[in-house]
Amino acid sequence: MTSSKLPMLAVRIERFPIAGLFTISRGAKTEAVTVVAEVSRGGLTGRGECVPYARYGETPEATLRALQAMQEAIGGGLDRQALQATMAPGAARNALDCALIDLEAKEAGLRAWNLLDRPIPVERTTAYTISLGTPEAMAEATAKAAHRALLKIKLGGEGDPERIAAVRKAAPESELIVDANEAWTVANLERNLSACAEVGVTLVEQPLPAGKDEALARIKRPLAVCADESVHDRSSLAPLRERYDAVNIKLDKTGGLTEALAMADAAQALEFEIMVGCMVATSLSMAPAMLVTPQARFVDLDGPLLLARDRDHGLRYDESLVYPPEASLWG
């Protein structure tokens, strides 16, 4: 075997400025920090991108080191199936899994959905995120986005009934979903859910902290509740059935598209509704997630819309419609 036949791994950290400020209950940031993995063989290169998630103790530097530690295994021919058992679920495995799928597709001369025998993705309406702020600031931001069909509203605990009422007034026609990012408490849970239901919110994402969400099984939920931080991969699904109506599948949590697709199948079998979500990242992160969209009731792949600039050959966005990736980007 010649050296050109041996796969080679390259990894790097990249930074993309956010347009303005992105704020959730855990804090704010002004840039998206991503880690990119590239696997090359025979003149072809597959790419994958991930966003290390501080909520789970991940950092860009540690993710970079975790990927660099895989160089020998990749050079030895580690494939995507073996990767699932070699690396734990998380951002690092996501970047490498997606890079390997991209490379496989290029080597086979197929689009990724054909390679994986999945439905062909089509354009979908993506949510557009309104950052957490005062009711007045959120209403102002919402008014500028009120032409969009689906808005995702970041909430933060106390004062959320006033925030969601102000948002609804500013966007009377948009479908609203809410993400509390674990900021609610058992004491304000029912009040906040009622406030959301009163203004026609369709779904509330992760109202209580992961591991402290038992109250969701004891109350009558007036609208659908979606697990995010409480759900990671297939193994975490079954225990949540009594607490949640939907699950948010994010590739950085599942550890890649391979597990994300298997998780979507398992979630459907358990009769969960599916949201496919993202971190704030470029189109290279969104592209593999588009393969989950045929099974999703909610699509939240607006990461590139929140950036000051996307990478070259990025996904096509027509207002809130997001289209499948071209081969020049991924897959």
Short mmCIF file of C-alpha atoms in Angstrom, two decimals:
data_model
loop_
_atom_site.label_atom_id
_atom_site.label_comp_id
_atom_site.label_asym_id
_atom_site.label_seq_id
_atom_site.Cartn_x
_atom_site.Cartn_y
_atom_site.Cartn_z
CA MET A 1 0.00 0.00 0.00
CA THR A 2 1.42 3.35 -0.99
CA SER A 3 1.43 6.35 1.30
CA SER A 4 -1.18 8.05 -0.88
CA LYS A 5 -3.62 5.29 0.07
CA LEU A 6 -3.20 5.88 3.80
CA PRO A 7 -5.73 8.31 5.30
CA MET A 8 -4.32 11.38 6.97
CA LEU A 9 -6.00 13.55 9.60
CA ALA A 10 -5.64 17.32 9.95
CA VAL A 11 -7.43 19.35 12.63
CA ARG A 12 -7.64 23.05 13.46
CA ILE A 13 -9.57 25.63 15.46
CA GLU A 14 -11.48 28.28 13.53
CA ARG A 15 -13.28 31.41 14.70
CA PHE A 16 -16.24 33.19 13.13
CA PRO A 17 -17.62 36.48 14.48
CA ILE A 18 -21.27 36.56 15.49
CA ALA A 19 -23.42 39.37 14.14
CA GLY A 20 -24.09 41.28 17.35
CA LEU A 21 -24.37 39.28 20.58
CA PHE A 22 -25.79 35.80 21.17
CA THR A 23 -27.24 35.51 24.68
CA ILE A 24 -28.84 32.60 26.52
CA SER A 25 -29.46 31.93 30.21
CA ARG A 26 -25.88 30.71 30.72
CA GLY A 27 -24.15 33.73 29.19
CA ALA A 28 -23.30 35.59 26.00
CA LYS A 29 -20.71 35.30 23.27
CA THR A 30 -19.52 37.31 20.29
CA GLU A 31 -17.86 34.58 18.20
CA ALA A 32 -18.38 30.96 17.20
CA VAL A 33 -15.31 28.83 17.95
CA THR A 34 -15.34 25.64 15.92
CA VAL A 35 -12.98 22.71 15.46
CA VAL A 36 -12.59 21.27 11.97
CA ALA A 37 -11.38 17.76 11.14
CA GLU A 38 -10.18 16.82 7.67
CA VAL A 39 -9.48 13.24 6.60
CA SER A 40 -7.62 12.90 3.29
CA ARG A 41 -6.95 9.84 1.17
CA GLY A 42 -6.10 9.36 -2.49
CA GLY A 43 -6.38 13.05 -3.29
CA LEU A 44 -9.83 13.41 -1.71
CA THR A 45 -10.65 15.16 1.57
CA GLY A 46 -13.64 14.80 3.85
CA ARG A 47 -14.50 17.56 6.32
CA GLY A 48 -16.43 17.83 9.54
CA GLU A 49 -16.98 20.68 12.00
CA CYS A 50 -17.94 20.68 15.66
CA VAL A 51 -18.56 23.17 18.44
CA PRO A 52 -17.16 22.17 21.84
CA TYR A 53 -19.85 22.67 24.47
CA ALA A 54 -18.72 24.24 27.74
CA ARG A 55 -21.90 22.93 29.40
CA TYR A 56 -20.29 19.47 29.21
CA GLY A 57 -16.76 20.54 30.06
CA GLU A 58 -15.59 20.65 26.44
CA THR A 59 -13.12 23.28 25.23
CA PRO A 60 -11.74 23.92 21.73
CA GLU A 61 -8.24 23.09 22.90
CA ALA A 62 -9.21 19.79 24.54
CA THR A 63 -11.31 18.86 21.51
CA LEU A 64 -8.36 19.61 19.24
CA ARG A 65 -6.13 17.35 21.35
CA ALA A 66 -8.70 14.57 21.37
CA LEU A 67 -8.81 14.66 17.59
CA GLN A 68 -5.04 14.84 17.24
CA ALA A 69 -4.81 11.72 19.38
CA MET A 70 -6.79 9.88 16.67
CA GLN A 71 -4.18 10.45 13.95
CA GLU A 72 -2.52 7.05 14.36
CA ALA A 73 -5.85 5.23 14.40
CA ILE A 74 -7.03 7.06 11.28
CA GLY A 75 -3.75 6.31 9.56
CA GLY A 76 -4.27 2.67 10.47
CA GLY A 77 -7.61 2.61 8.69
CA LEU A 78 -10.12 3.29 11.49
CA ASP A 79 -13.51 3.51 9.84
CA ARG A 80 -16.71 5.24 10.88
CA GLN A 81 -18.25 2.14 12.41
CA ALA A 82 -15.21 1.45 14.60
CA LEU A 83 -15.10 5.13 15.55
CA GLN A 84 -18.39 4.81 17.43
CA ALA A 85 -16.78 2.48 19.98
CA THR A 86 -13.39 4.21 20.00
CA MET A 87 -14.46 7.73 20.96
CA ALA A 88 -17.12 8.84 23.42
CA PRO A 89 -20.11 10.82 22.15
CA GLY A 90 -19.37 14.53 21.96
CA ALA A 91 -18.06 17.29 19.76
CA ALA A 92 -14.74 15.67 18.81
CA ARG A 93 -16.36 12.48 17.53
CA ASN A 94 -18.91 14.55 15.63
CA ALA A 95 -16.25 16.35 13.59
CA LEU A 96 -14.45 13.10 12.78
CA ASP A 97 -17.61 11.12 12.03
CA CYS A 98 -18.85 13.76 9.61
CA ALA A 99 -15.42 14.01 7.95
CA LEU A 100 -15.37 10.25 7.40
CA ILE A 101 -18.88 10.29 5.91
CA ASP A 102 -17.89 13.15 3.60
CA LEU A 103 -14.81 11.22 2.47
CA GLU A 104 -16.80 8.00 1.97
CA ALA A 105 -19.33 9.84 -0.16
CA LYS A 106 -16.63 11.39 -2.31
CA GLU A 107 -14.84 8.08 -2.78
CA ALA A 108 -18.10 6.37 -3.75
CA GLY A 109 -19.21 9.21 -6.01
CA LEU A 110 -22.49 9.47 -4.10
CA ARG A 111 -24.29 12.09 -2.10
CA ALA A 112 -24.19 11.32 1.63
CA TRP A 113 -27.91 10.54 1.84
CA ASN A 114 -27.57 7.96 -0.93
CA LEU A 115 -24.47 6.48 0.71
CA LEU A 116 -26.33 6.12 4.02
CA ASP A 117 -29.61 5.02 2.39
CA ARG A 118 -31.58 7.88 3.93
CA PRO A 119 -34.37 10.03 2.45
CA ILE A 120 -33.24 12.88 0.24
CA PRO A 121 -33.45 16.09 2.31
CA VAL A 122 -35.41 19.00 0.89
CA GLU A 123 -35.70 22.64 1.85
CA ARG A 124 -37.15 23.19 5.31
CA THR A 125 -38.21 26.16 7.40
CA THR A 126 -35.64 26.74 10.11
CA ALA A 127 -36.23 28.52 13.38
CA TYR A 128 -34.52 31.88 13.83
CA THR A 129 -33.21 32.63 17.31
CA ILE A 130 -34.07 35.69 19.39
CA SER A 131 -31.49 36.13 22.14
CA LEU A 132 -32.35 36.58 25.80
CA GLY A 133 -32.75 40.17 26.98
CA THR A 134 -35.22 42.55 28.54
CA PRO A 135 -38.81 42.34 27.25
CA GLU A 136 -38.25 45.61 25.42
CA ALA A 137 -35.00 44.50 23.76
CA MET A 138 -36.47 41.14 22.79
CA ALA A 139 -39.57 42.78 21.34
CA GLU A 140 -37.38 45.08 19.27
CA ALA A 141 -35.32 42.15 17.94
CA THR A 142 -38.46 40.14 17.29
CA ALA A 143 -40.09 42.93 15.33
CA LYS A 144 -37.17 42.85 12.88
CA ALA A 145 -37.67 39.09 12.41
CA ALA A 146 -41.48 39.02 12.52
CA HIS A 147 -41.64 38.14 8.81
CA ARG A 148 -40.04 34.76 9.59
CA ALA A 149 -42.35 31.78 9.92
CA LEU A 150 -40.68 30.20 12.97
CA LEU A 151 -38.93 31.99 15.83
CA LYS A 152 -37.00 30.41 18.68
CA ILE A 153 -37.14 32.55 21.78
CA LYS A 154 -34.41 32.29 24.42
CA LEU A 155 -35.82 32.70 27.92
CA GLY A 156 -34.08 32.84 31.28
CA GLY A 157 -36.32 32.34 34.31
CA GLU A 158 -37.75 35.24 36.28
CA GLY A 159 -39.58 37.71 34.08
CA ASP A 160 -40.19 35.19 31.30
CA PRO A 161 -44.00 35.73 31.16
CA GLU A 162 -43.36 39.39 30.37
CA ARG A 163 -40.70 38.47 27.79
CA ILE A 164 -42.86 36.01 25.89
CA ALA A 165 -45.87 38.34 25.95
CA ALA A 166 -43.74 41.14 24.49
CA VAL A 167 -42.35 38.82 21.83
CA ARG A 168 -45.80 37.61 20.79
CA LYS A 169 -47.05 41.18 20.47
CA ALA A 170 -44.10 41.96 18.19
CA ALA A 171 -44.62 38.85 16.04
CA PRO A 172 -48.34 38.04 16.00
CA GLU A 173 -48.17 35.69 13.00
CA SER A 174 -44.95 33.70 13.61
CA GLU A 175 -44.92 30.23 15.13
CA LEU A 176 -43.01 30.48 18.42
CA ILE A 177 -40.88 27.89 20.17
CA VAL A 178 -39.11 28.65 23.42
CA ASP A 179 -35.76 27.53 24.84
CA ALA A 180 -35.24 28.08 28.57
CA ASN A 181 -31.79 26.41 28.65
CA GLU A 182 -32.45 24.84 32.09
CA ALA A 183 -33.22 28.23 33.68
CA TRP A 184 -36.67 27.55 35.14
CA THR A 185 -37.39 26.08 38.56
CA VAL A 186 -40.07 23.81 39.94
CA ALA A 187 -41.54 26.92 41.62
CA ASN A 188 -42.07 28.85 38.38
CA LEU A 189 -42.45 25.93 35.95
CA GLU A 190 -46.25 25.86 35.71
CA ARG A 191 -46.58 29.64 35.67
CA ASN A 192 -44.07 29.96 32.84
CA LEU A 193 -45.59 27.10 30.85
CA SER A 194 -49.02 28.70 31.19
CA ALA A 195 -47.66 32.06 30.02
CA CYS A 196 -46.23 30.36 26.94
CA ALA A 197 -49.44 28.46 26.24
CA GLU A 198 -51.51 31.64 26.56
CA VAL A 199 -49.68 33.30 23.67
CA GLY A 200 -49.71 30.19 21.48
CA VAL A 201 -46.15 28.91 21.91
CA THR A 202 -45.91 25.50 20.20
CA LEU A 203 -43.07 23.96 22.19
CA VAL A 204 -40.84 24.70 25.21
CA GLU A 205 -37.31 23.34 25.22
CA GLN A 206 -35.51 22.16 28.38
CA PRO A 207 -37.29 24.22 31.05
CA LEU A 208 -35.67 22.51 34.05
CA PRO A 209 -32.05 21.48 34.65
CA ALA A 210 -31.05 18.07 33.35
CA GLY A 211 -31.26 15.53 36.15
CA LYS A 212 -33.70 17.75 38.06
CA ASP A 213 -36.64 17.52 35.68
CA GLU A 214 -38.80 14.97 37.50
CA ALA A 215 -41.57 17.54 37.99
CA LEU A 216 -42.36 17.39 34.28
CA ALA A 217 -43.80 13.91 34.81
CA ARG A 218 -46.05 15.08 37.64
CA ILE A 219 -47.80 18.02 35.99
CA LYS A 220 -50.27 18.37 33.17
CA ARG A 221 -48.21 19.95 30.42
CA PRO A 222 -50.26 22.56 28.50
CA LEU A 223 -47.95 22.38 25.47
CA ALA A 224 -45.21 20.14 24.15
CA VAL A 225 -41.95 20.05 26.12
CA CYS A 226 -38.68 19.12 24.42
CA ALA A 227 -35.55 17.63 26.00
CA ASP A 228 -32.21 19.14 25.03
CA GLU A 229 -29.59 19.02 27.78
CA SER A 230 -31.43 16.00 29.23
CA VAL A 231 -30.94 13.91 26.08
CA HIS A 232 -27.72 12.98 24.30
CA ASP A 233 -27.86 9.73 22.34
CA ARG A 234 -30.06 6.65 22.05
CA SER A 235 -29.19 5.43 25.53
CA SER A 236 -30.78 8.50 27.15
CA LEU A 237 -34.14 8.31 25.37
CA ALA A 238 -36.26 5.74 27.19
CA PRO A 239 -36.05 7.22 30.72
CA LEU A 240 -37.42 10.54 29.42
CA ARG A 241 -40.65 9.28 27.90
CA GLU A 242 -42.88 10.38 30.79
CA ARG A 243 -41.28 13.81 31.09
CA TYR A 244 -40.93 15.01 27.51
CA ASP A 245 -42.90 15.04 24.30
CA ALA A 246 -39.98 15.77 21.97
CA VAL A 247 -36.19 15.50 21.83
CA ASN A 248 -33.61 17.84 20.33
CA ILE A 249 -31.03 15.90 18.32
CA LYS A 250 -27.77 17.81 17.98
CA LEU A 251 -24.77 16.22 16.31
CA ASP A 252 -22.36 17.72 18.83
CA LYS A 253 -24.22 15.81 21.57
CA THR A 254 -24.71 12.54 19.70
CA GLY A 255 -21.12 12.47 18.54
CA GLY A 256 -21.86 12.66 14.86
CA LEU A 257 -24.36 11.95 12.13
CA THR A 258 -24.06 8.17 12.44
CA GLU A 259 -25.50 8.18 15.96
CA ALA A 260 -27.88 11.07 15.21
CA LEU A 261 -29.65 9.07 12.50
CA ALA A 262 -29.86 5.99 14.71
CA MET A 263 -31.19 8.18 17.52
CA ALA A 264 -33.84 9.68 15.25
CA ASP A 265 -35.06 6.20 14.35
CA ALA A 266 -35.14 5.20 18.03
CA ALA A 267 -36.93 8.42 19.03
CA GLN A 268 -39.61 7.85 16.42
CA ALA A 269 -40.10 4.30 17.68
CA LEU A 270 -40.71 5.75 21.16
CA GLU A 271 -43.18 8.27 19.66
CA PHE A 272 -41.13 11.36 20.47
CA GLU A 273 -41.42 14.35 18.16
CA ILE A 274 -38.03 15.33 16.83
CA MET A 275 -36.24 18.64 16.68
CA VAL A 276 -32.92 18.79 14.87
CA GLY A 277 -30.84 21.52 16.47
CA CYS A 278 -27.44 23.14 16.28
CA MET A 279 -24.86 25.22 18.04
CA VAL A 280 -23.85 28.61 16.63
CA ALA A 281 -21.56 27.43 13.84
CA THR A 282 -21.00 27.55 10.10
CA SER A 283 -22.76 25.73 7.31
CA LEU A 284 -20.26 22.89 7.61
CA SER A 285 -21.90 21.98 10.93
CA MET A 286 -25.43 22.37 9.55
CA ALA A 287 -24.90 20.32 6.38
CA PRO A 288 -24.81 16.83 7.97
CA ALA A 289 -27.74 17.73 10.23
CA MET A 290 -29.87 18.28 7.12
CA LEU A 291 -29.99 14.48 6.78
CA VAL A 292 -32.01 14.34 10.01
CA THR A 293 -34.59 16.87 8.81
CA PRO A 294 -36.87 14.39 6.97
CA GLN A 295 -37.75 12.94 10.39
CA ALA A 296 -37.98 16.26 12.23
CA ARG A 297 -41.09 18.22 13.19
CA PHE A 298 -38.92 21.21 14.10
CA VAL A 299 -35.75 22.34 12.33
CA ASP A 300 -33.41 24.71 14.16
CA LEU A 301 -30.40 25.10 11.89
CA ASP A 302 -29.97 28.87 11.92
CA GLY A 303 -26.34 28.96 13.08
CA PRO A 304 -24.97 30.59 9.90
CA LEU A 305 -27.73 33.23 9.99
CA LEU A 306 -26.36 34.42 13.33
CA LEU A 307 -22.81 34.87 12.03
CA ALA A 308 -21.26 37.98 10.53
CA ARG A 309 -19.88 35.69 7.79
CA ASP A 310 -20.22 32.06 6.83
CA ARG A 311 -17.61 29.87 5.16
CA ASP A 312 -17.37 29.52 1.36
CA HIS A 313 -19.97 27.36 -0.39
CA GLY A 314 -22.28 27.70 2.60
CA LEU A 315 -25.84 26.47 2.75
CA ARG A 316 -28.42 28.41 0.81
CA TYR A 317 -30.88 30.31 3.02
CA ASP A 318 -33.90 31.98 1.46
CA GLU A 319 -35.19 33.96 4.43
CA SER A 320 -36.05 31.05 6.78
CA LEU A 321 -35.89 28.28 4.17
CA VAL A 322 -32.68 26.27 4.40
CA TYR A 323 -31.66 24.04 1.51
CA PRO A 324 -29.60 20.82 1.46
CA PRO A 325 -25.84 21.24 1.00
CA GLU A 326 -24.13 21.29 -2.34
CA ALA A 327 -21.37 18.71 -2.78
CA SER A 328 -18.82 21.53 -2.73
CA LEU A 329 -19.61 22.08 0.96
CA TRP A 330 -20.17 18.57 2.33
CA GLY A 331 -21.53 15.14 1.53
#
